[in-house]
XYZ file of C-alpha atoms in Angstrom:
102
model
C 12.523 -3.425 17.364
C 13.060 -6.282 14.998
C 13.262 -7.306 11.753
C 10.043 -6.743 9.501
C 8.977 -8.840 7.216
C 5.758 -8.756 4.900
C 4.563 -12.022 2.703
C 1.960 -11.033 0.141
C 0.042 -12.505 -2.971
C -1.195 -10.534 -5.831
C -3.842 -12.185 -8.527
C -2.696 -10.330 -11.512
C -4.277 -9.478 -14.852
C -3.693 -12.373 -17.704
C -0.972 -10.852 -19.503
C -0.147 -8.436 -16.541
C 2.718 -9.864 -14.896
C 5.440 -8.735 -17.122
C 4.360 -5.182 -16.258
C 3.861 -5.644 -12.565
C 7.621 -7.137 -12.768
C 8.493 -3.616 -14.483
C 6.710 -1.546 -11.666
C 7.778 -3.470 -8.917
C 11.903 -3.268 -10.927
C 11.435 0.625 -10.661
C 15.412 1.306 -10.142
C 14.051 5.261 -8.397
C 12.080 3.287 -6.400
C 14.552 0.608 -4.781
C 17.013 3.734 -4.328
C 14.469 5.548 -1.936
C 13.301 2.768 -0.120
C 17.157 1.923 0.346
C 17.169 4.553 2.495
C 13.765 4.104 4.208
C 15.104 0.541 6.103
C 14.151 -1.259 2.681
C 16.287 -4.821 3.377
C 15.264 -6.493 0.983
C 12.828 -8.262 -1.350
C 11.780 -11.526 -2.881
C 9.270 -12.411 -5.196
C 8.155 -14.997 -7.579
C 5.179 -16.584 -9.875
C 4.048 -19.393 -8.981
C 4.112 -23.152 -10.942
C 0.780 -23.803 -10.908
C -0.980 -20.124 -11.552
C 1.194 -17.671 -14.228
C -0.887 -15.100 -12.412
C -0.199 -15.564 -8.765
C 2.554 -13.745 -7.728
C 3.945 -14.171 -4.080
C 6.548 -12.473 -2.360
C 8.224 -11.760 1.120
C 9.664 -7.179 1.883
C 12.255 -7.129 4.905
C 12.390 -4.098 6.683
C 14.967 -2.741 9.569
C 11.311 -2.472 11.352
C 7.981 -2.188 11.519
C 7.340 1.115 12.233
C 9.861 2.686 8.944
C 7.933 -0.184 6.953
C 4.565 1.797 7.548
C 6.014 4.846 7.511
C 6.893 3.741 4.206
C 3.094 1.916 3.358
C 1.190 4.886 4.546
C 3.866 7.675 2.633
C 0.968 9.335 -0.587
C 4.172 8.715 -3.262
C 3.617 4.408 -2.563
C 0.329 4.704 -2.406
C 0.522 6.261 -5.933
C 3.218 3.364 -6.498
C -0.309 1.138 -5.290
C -2.427 2.769 -7.326
C -0.529 1.389 -10.440
C 0.038 -1.860 -9.047
C -3.256 -2.088 -8.155
C -5.306 -1.458 -11.485
C -2.449 -4.818 -12.612
C -4.469 -7.112 -10.460
C -8.127 -9.054 -10.882
C -7.989 -8.955 -6.841
C -7.099 -6.639 -3.914
C -3.322 -7.919 -2.137
C -3.453 -10.477 0.229
C -0.729 -8.415 3.260
C 0.798 -11.161 5.458
C 2.687 -8.657 8.287
C 5.075 -10.670 11.020
C 8.188 -10.725 13.083
C 11.475 -12.317 11.431
C 11.820 -14.449 14.147
C 14.171 -16.049 12.314
C 16.659 -15.545 8.654
C 19.899 -17.475 7.193
C 21.243 -17.568 3.695
C 23.739 -18.969 1.907
């Protein structure tokens, strides 16, 4: 089984990017996800639109990613996050083709 990556884009309500950042940086959530197969994420704000946030998350397997995504705990986090967004997020699921670092 290969690694799983999800790329996503979110349209955040004006003035809510910091609240979204705080929700995503919750240490308890990060600790929980580490034990479930989460490996890393990268999140950024668009240079052209300060309310557009893009990200990618890498998991060790698709099976573990989807198990987390479908869990009641993650659903609760999603609803908190969704309240900060102007529209539903867009998700793009992929198998990792290549990965590198410096």
